[in-house]
């Protein structure tokens, strides 16, 4: 029975094809089987490498009119191996580099890009939640050890009271690091172990907080948890970059982020996922996911208002089973260009093009070269051990001396053991 039907179908197909040839001269029957030739006009070689579509740190020059943005943290306060908390590294073609937020776990991501630390001396904090500044201590100390030979400059907002401002937080962070910093005195180049704190008024309305070398950064208030959080706009070379920090959708962002070339705005994990995956109560999930933060539908509505060339969503765990629902909800209110960000995503931005790729990083990175000659340690400022602790030293001089001999000979020195 079935065999008869198949033969009948084939016969009808042959008749149709023959009739078509007779009536129209020719018939093109396409089979949808991709081949190397069909996929590209280029010759594919078995020995020549093809173009790559990822960013390998320290392998590409930055054009004089170009911005490169690197996501060094896109996740949640509970940082995890796949996603550090908020951190964005912006490189400009004039050589300037800016770090927006330095959330928990992000310092490790920054190290993957092998940028000399003297170039990473400017940090802008959107607010003082640890998922936005929790790795500042790590960048401050490890950056100095890894070649930053100048103070770390930090900009951050004031608060409703002095205790809730950036200056208070950083003065106390510096105090909390007393043992760490005292213990490093006289051992290495000391110039990097200083913080320059620039606190600005969180109520400033699109106020300029930085203007150097053709770069202007402005701040305006955000609405999140308490008074104090802000959003930033950076303008350079006719390009406009916006970083919203954390905020409920607000009228200031809607105004000052308009027509950005690239606009980052938070987009929180969906309320159903907060309940099932994050174990929030429904009440907390609704409050945190839609009132303290920005729900995906609200993110989309905001992007439809400001119409950036590229909208970047962050502040959610981007997994195989969470991404679709976030995207679906954003797409109910926004149909423009969109990046659902993840750590190591890279954007190259010019007036003509925005290229989005992932970086492939080398996990075995060492500190990049210092850009200035390192200073020798000043032994006179070392803080000595107490006699009690010093008295506990086991005598290792005989086994360590050959290393002193080796290095003194190699570098023409006359260094002596303590
Ligand atoms: Zn926050
Ligand atoms: Zn946050």
XYZ file of C-alpha atoms and ligand atoms in Angstrom:
420
model
C 0.000 0.000 0.000
C 2.622 2.535 1.154
C 5.044 1.444 -1.548
C 2.346 2.153 -4.151
C 1.804 5.683 -2.767
C 5.527 6.483 -2.888
C 5.804 5.305 -6.521
C 2.743 7.439 -7.350
C 4.284 10.547 -5.709
C 7.576 10.112 -7.565
C 5.728 9.729 -10.883
C 3.741 12.944 -10.265
C 6.992 14.803 -9.369
C 8.632 13.645 -12.635
C 5.583 14.747 -14.623
C 5.626 18.203 -12.953
C 9.349 18.664 -13.624
C 9.058 17.562 -17.266
C 6.059 19.841 -17.844
C 7.957 22.773 -16.237
C 10.958 22.219 -18.472
C 8.680 22.137 -21.492
C 6.792 25.287 -20.441
C 9.584 27.455 -18.888
C 12.721 26.082 -20.453
C 14.465 25.127 -17.249
C 13.837 24.290 -13.623
C 16.255 24.823 -10.808
C 15.860 22.241 -8.096
C 17.702 23.368 -4.941
C 18.824 20.937 -2.309
C 19.501 22.646 1.009
C 22.757 20.873 1.753
C 25.486 23.382 2.774
C 28.904 22.852 1.290
C 32.170 24.757 1.797
C 31.770 26.250 -1.683
C 28.165 27.249 -1.073
C 28.943 28.804 2.319
C 31.598 31.175 1.047
C 33.156 32.429 -2.129
C 36.525 32.311 -0.401
C 38.757 29.345 -1.001
C 38.979 27.243 2.142
C 42.463 25.904 2.577
C 43.520 22.824 4.518
C 46.738 24.566 5.616
C 45.918 28.277 5.899
C 44.304 29.683 9.069
C 40.894 31.289 8.733
C 39.903 34.640 10.265
C 39.235 34.425 13.988
C 36.197 35.916 15.640
C 37.328 36.297 19.223
C 39.398 38.887 21.059
C 42.772 37.736 22.293
C 44.125 40.248 24.862
C 47.281 42.108 23.907
C 47.068 41.161 20.220
C 45.130 44.068 18.671
C 45.957 47.758 18.426
C 43.174 50.166 19.304
C 42.362 52.620 16.491
C 42.713 56.373 17.216
C 38.927 56.854 16.943
C 37.937 53.612 18.616
C 36.561 52.593 22.028
C 36.967 49.085 23.398
C 34.713 48.016 26.257
C 35.445 44.828 28.189
C 32.991 43.203 30.610
C 35.062 42.236 33.660
C 32.007 41.516 35.833
C 28.357 41.149 34.840
C 26.797 39.070 37.607
C 25.262 39.314 41.038
C 26.493 40.117 44.586
C 27.081 36.391 44.968
C 30.058 36.264 42.588
C 30.728 32.869 40.997
C 33.415 31.357 38.746
C 31.496 32.226 35.581
C 30.553 35.795 36.544
C 32.271 38.310 38.792
C 30.208 41.257 40.044
C 29.899 44.577 38.203
C 33.060 45.840 36.463
C 33.569 47.503 33.068
C 36.929 48.373 31.539
C 36.752 51.076 28.880
C 39.761 51.750 26.645
C 39.938 54.797 24.378
C 41.979 55.349 21.244
C 43.744 58.311 22.900
C 45.322 55.859 25.376
C 43.061 56.620 28.354
C 41.501 53.736 30.239
C 38.694 53.819 32.812
C 37.301 51.227 35.169
C 33.609 51.624 35.986
C 32.842 49.680 39.199
C 35.171 47.081 40.645
C 32.799 44.462 42.075
C 33.657 41.280 43.909
C 35.877 38.958 41.855
C 36.510 41.438 39.037
C 40.172 42.190 39.766
C 41.049 38.715 38.525
C 39.210 39.400 35.249
C 41.122 42.661 34.789
C 44.425 40.806 35.153
C 43.471 38.610 32.186
C 43.766 41.587 29.811
C 47.497 42.099 30.487
C 47.255 45.894 30.552
C 50.114 47.664 32.369
C 48.745 48.795 35.728
C 49.985 52.361 35.342
C 47.233 52.676 32.729
C 44.622 51.291 35.150
C 44.715 54.126 37.668
C 41.195 55.548 37.259
C 38.139 53.925 38.886
C 34.595 55.315 38.908
C 32.195 53.823 41.468
C 28.461 53.911 40.792
C 27.682 53.160 44.459
C 29.057 51.461 47.526
C 27.464 48.001 47.407
C 30.200 45.355 47.537
C 29.132 43.954 44.167
C 30.240 47.334 42.769
C 33.378 48.070 44.796
C 34.233 44.843 46.674
C 37.497 44.281 44.772
C 38.815 47.827 45.166
C 41.195 46.632 47.891
C 42.493 43.921 45.555
C 43.091 46.348 42.661
C 44.661 48.876 45.042
C 47.191 46.496 46.585
C 47.778 43.915 43.851
C 47.874 46.635 41.195
C 50.712 48.346 43.072
C 52.541 45.033 43.362
C 51.981 44.336 39.663
C 53.417 47.623 38.367
C 51.184 50.584 39.230
C 53.775 53.185 40.262
C 51.308 55.959 40.988
C 48.281 56.462 43.282
C 45.014 54.765 42.423
C 42.515 57.514 41.601
C 38.927 56.779 42.644
C 35.773 58.798 41.974
C 32.575 58.021 43.828
C 29.382 59.692 45.074
C 28.648 61.369 48.368
C 25.764 60.081 50.499
C 22.942 61.617 52.466
C 25.314 61.678 55.449
C 29.142 61.806 55.399
C 29.232 58.191 56.685
C 27.412 57.010 53.588
C 29.823 58.663 51.161
C 32.768 57.375 49.141
C 35.347 59.340 51.150
C 34.252 57.713 54.418
C 34.224 54.244 52.837
C 37.669 54.610 51.273
C 39.286 56.315 54.270
C 38.139 53.351 56.336
C 39.181 50.837 53.689
C 42.636 52.386 53.845
C 42.552 52.024 57.649
C 41.419 48.406 57.371
C 44.509 47.781 55.237
C 46.908 49.186 57.868
C 48.532 45.840 58.612
C 48.769 44.936 54.918
C 50.343 48.239 53.873
C 52.662 48.578 56.895
C 53.939 45.084 56.201
C 54.875 45.972 52.626
C 56.892 49.084 53.535
C 60.500 48.873 52.465
C 60.017 45.716 50.386
C 58.893 46.965 46.956
C 58.304 50.138 44.927
C 56.180 52.219 47.341
C 54.625 54.664 44.887
C 51.436 52.703 44.129
C 50.189 52.314 47.703
C 48.262 55.581 47.779
C 44.594 56.302 47.172
C 43.395 59.562 45.633
C 39.754 59.946 46.674
C 37.462 62.197 44.631
C 34.000 62.373 46.177
C 31.383 64.258 44.194
C 27.795 65.283 44.970
C 25.414 62.418 44.207
C 22.687 64.965 43.493
C 24.699 66.560 40.681
C 22.494 66.667 37.604
C 24.572 65.682 34.562
C 27.426 67.533 36.281
C 30.969 67.185 34.990
C 33.042 65.199 37.485
C 36.051 64.546 35.229
C 37.479 66.462 32.284
C 40.957 65.581 31.058
C 42.606 64.861 27.725
C 39.417 65.348 25.682
C 37.356 63.044 27.915
C 34.312 64.323 29.821
C 32.528 62.235 32.451
C 29.242 63.377 33.940
C 27.140 61.957 36.750
C 23.460 62.009 37.635
C 21.461 60.323 40.404
C 20.241 56.744 40.286
C 17.433 55.281 42.416
C 18.636 52.230 44.337
C 18.478 51.106 48.010
C 19.332 54.507 49.574
C 20.211 57.982 48.356
C 23.716 58.024 46.875
C 23.980 55.778 43.779
C 24.719 57.465 40.446
C 24.956 56.778 36.720
C 27.763 57.998 34.435
C 28.073 59.297 30.892
C 31.496 59.434 29.237
C 31.960 61.455 26.070
C 35.044 61.405 23.900
C 35.683 61.923 20.221
C 31.997 62.231 19.384
C 31.261 58.869 21.038
C 28.961 58.534 24.037
C 29.258 55.711 26.560
C 26.751 55.308 29.406
C 27.027 53.208 32.552
C 23.885 53.153 34.660
C 25.157 51.284 37.739
C 22.221 49.924 39.743
C 18.931 51.750 39.490
C 15.196 51.604 39.249
C 14.384 53.076 35.825
C 14.573 56.832 36.227
C 13.891 60.030 34.331
C 17.487 61.270 34.535
C 18.904 58.227 32.759
C 16.054 58.530 30.230
C 17.217 62.076 29.485
C 21.017 61.978 29.772
C 21.610 58.547 28.225
C 19.680 59.428 25.064
C 21.321 58.511 21.775
C 24.292 56.832 23.433
C 26.570 54.834 21.189
C 26.591 52.167 23.900
C 24.386 52.209 26.995
C 24.760 49.801 29.914
C 21.776 49.497 32.238
C 21.091 46.890 34.854
C 18.547 44.182 34.057
C 17.822 41.958 37.014
C 17.138 38.238 37.021
C 13.424 37.483 36.509
C 11.181 37.292 39.584
C 10.192 33.620 38.960
C 13.902 32.665 38.774
C 14.661 34.644 41.921
C 12.081 32.546 43.753
C 13.016 29.127 42.349
C 16.786 29.513 41.888
C 17.750 32.150 44.429
C 15.283 30.949 47.062
C 13.865 34.421 47.669
C 10.379 34.583 49.136
C 7.857 35.837 46.535
C 7.568 39.065 48.512
C 11.338 39.709 48.544
C 11.677 38.664 44.902
C 9.040 41.174 43.812
C 10.573 43.925 45.930
C 14.221 43.365 44.972
C 13.598 42.249 41.381
C 11.252 45.046 40.331
C 11.528 47.931 42.820
C 15.188 48.103 43.961
C 16.460 46.854 40.597
C 15.204 46.957 37.000
C 13.009 44.137 35.708
C 13.734 42.963 32.123
C 10.509 44.482 30.749
C 11.431 47.812 32.352
C 14.975 47.585 30.934
C 13.420 47.178 27.483
C 11.093 50.133 27.996
C 14.029 52.331 29.018
C 16.068 51.295 25.971
C 13.127 52.059 23.692
C 13.145 55.562 25.193
C 16.849 56.315 24.837
C 17.505 54.372 21.603
C 21.219 53.564 21.937
C 23.239 52.109 19.076
C 23.844 49.173 21.418
C 21.954 48.338 24.621
C 23.851 46.267 27.167
C 22.003 44.386 29.910
C 23.829 43.113 32.998
C 23.261 42.054 36.622
C 21.757 38.607 36.036
C 23.115 35.084 36.048
C 23.254 34.213 32.368
C 22.621 30.491 32.126
C 21.090 28.153 29.558
C 17.848 28.176 31.501
C 17.645 31.881 32.473
C 18.712 33.714 29.300
C 15.651 32.943 27.184
C 13.168 34.276 29.727
C 15.161 37.488 30.219
C 15.406 37.982 26.457
C 11.703 37.213 25.932
C 10.690 39.761 28.565
C 13.020 42.461 27.185
C 11.630 41.842 23.716
C 8.082 42.648 24.849
C 9.198 46.295 25.155
C 12.355 46.735 23.000
C 13.357 45.533 19.553
C 16.675 47.363 19.040
C 20.304 46.194 19.180
C 20.952 44.246 22.378
C 23.812 42.513 24.181
C 22.917 40.196 27.052
C 26.304 40.524 28.667
C 28.548 37.926 30.226
C 32.082 38.254 31.621
C 34.772 38.611 28.922
C 32.387 40.054 26.335
C 34.146 42.753 24.274
C 32.698 45.624 22.234
C 34.745 47.590 19.684
C 32.929 50.851 19.014
C 33.508 53.371 16.220
C 31.148 55.798 14.530
C 30.563 53.271 11.744
C 30.494 49.959 13.524
C 30.002 48.100 16.797
C 31.664 44.711 16.872
C 30.742 42.327 19.697
C 32.920 39.348 20.510
C 34.056 37.191 23.371
C 37.613 37.377 24.676
C 39.571 34.179 24.996
C 41.914 34.647 27.925
C 45.091 32.971 29.040
C 44.765 31.761 32.623
C 48.550 31.692 33.097
C 49.021 35.469 32.997
C 51.868 37.201 34.859
C 52.022 40.895 35.647
C 52.447 43.030 32.515
C 55.551 45.245 32.215
C 55.777 48.402 34.337
C 55.824 51.539 32.223
C 58.389 53.321 34.411
C 61.667 52.161 35.953
C 60.906 50.419 39.278
C 62.211 52.030 42.451
C 64.437 49.979 44.739
C 63.065 49.206 48.225
C 64.103 51.550 51.024
C 65.239 49.221 53.809
C 65.310 52.097 56.315
C 61.497 52.313 56.410
C 60.880 48.649 57.110
C 59.047 47.948 60.342
C 61.032 45.327 62.260
C 59.683 42.198 63.951
C 59.605 42.221 67.729
C 62.513 40.480 69.424
C 60.147 37.676 70.433
C 59.080 36.932 66.815
C 62.580 37.481 65.453
C 63.881 35.007 68.012
C 61.701 32.271 66.479
C 63.552 32.280 63.153
C 65.123 28.945 62.283
C 68.662 29.290 60.929
C 68.362 28.931 57.150
C 71.250 31.234 56.213
C 73.378 28.421 54.832
C 70.741 27.216 52.359
C 69.585 30.689 51.322
C 73.076 32.158 50.804
C 73.586 30.447 47.404
C 70.546 32.367 46.071
C 72.100 35.643 47.286
C 75.395 34.651 45.632
C 73.612 33.772 42.390
C 71.654 37.027 42.185
C 74.541 39.251 43.379
C 76.766 37.745 40.690
C 74.163 37.975 37.928
C 73.169 41.590 38.651
C 76.475 42.932 40.055
C 75.058 43.548 43.547
C 76.229 43.116 47.109
C 72.992 42.291 48.919
C 73.166 40.702 52.369
C 70.709 38.563 54.322
C 68.777 40.186 57.207
Zn 23.551 47.874 44.298
Zn 24.471 45.534 42.093
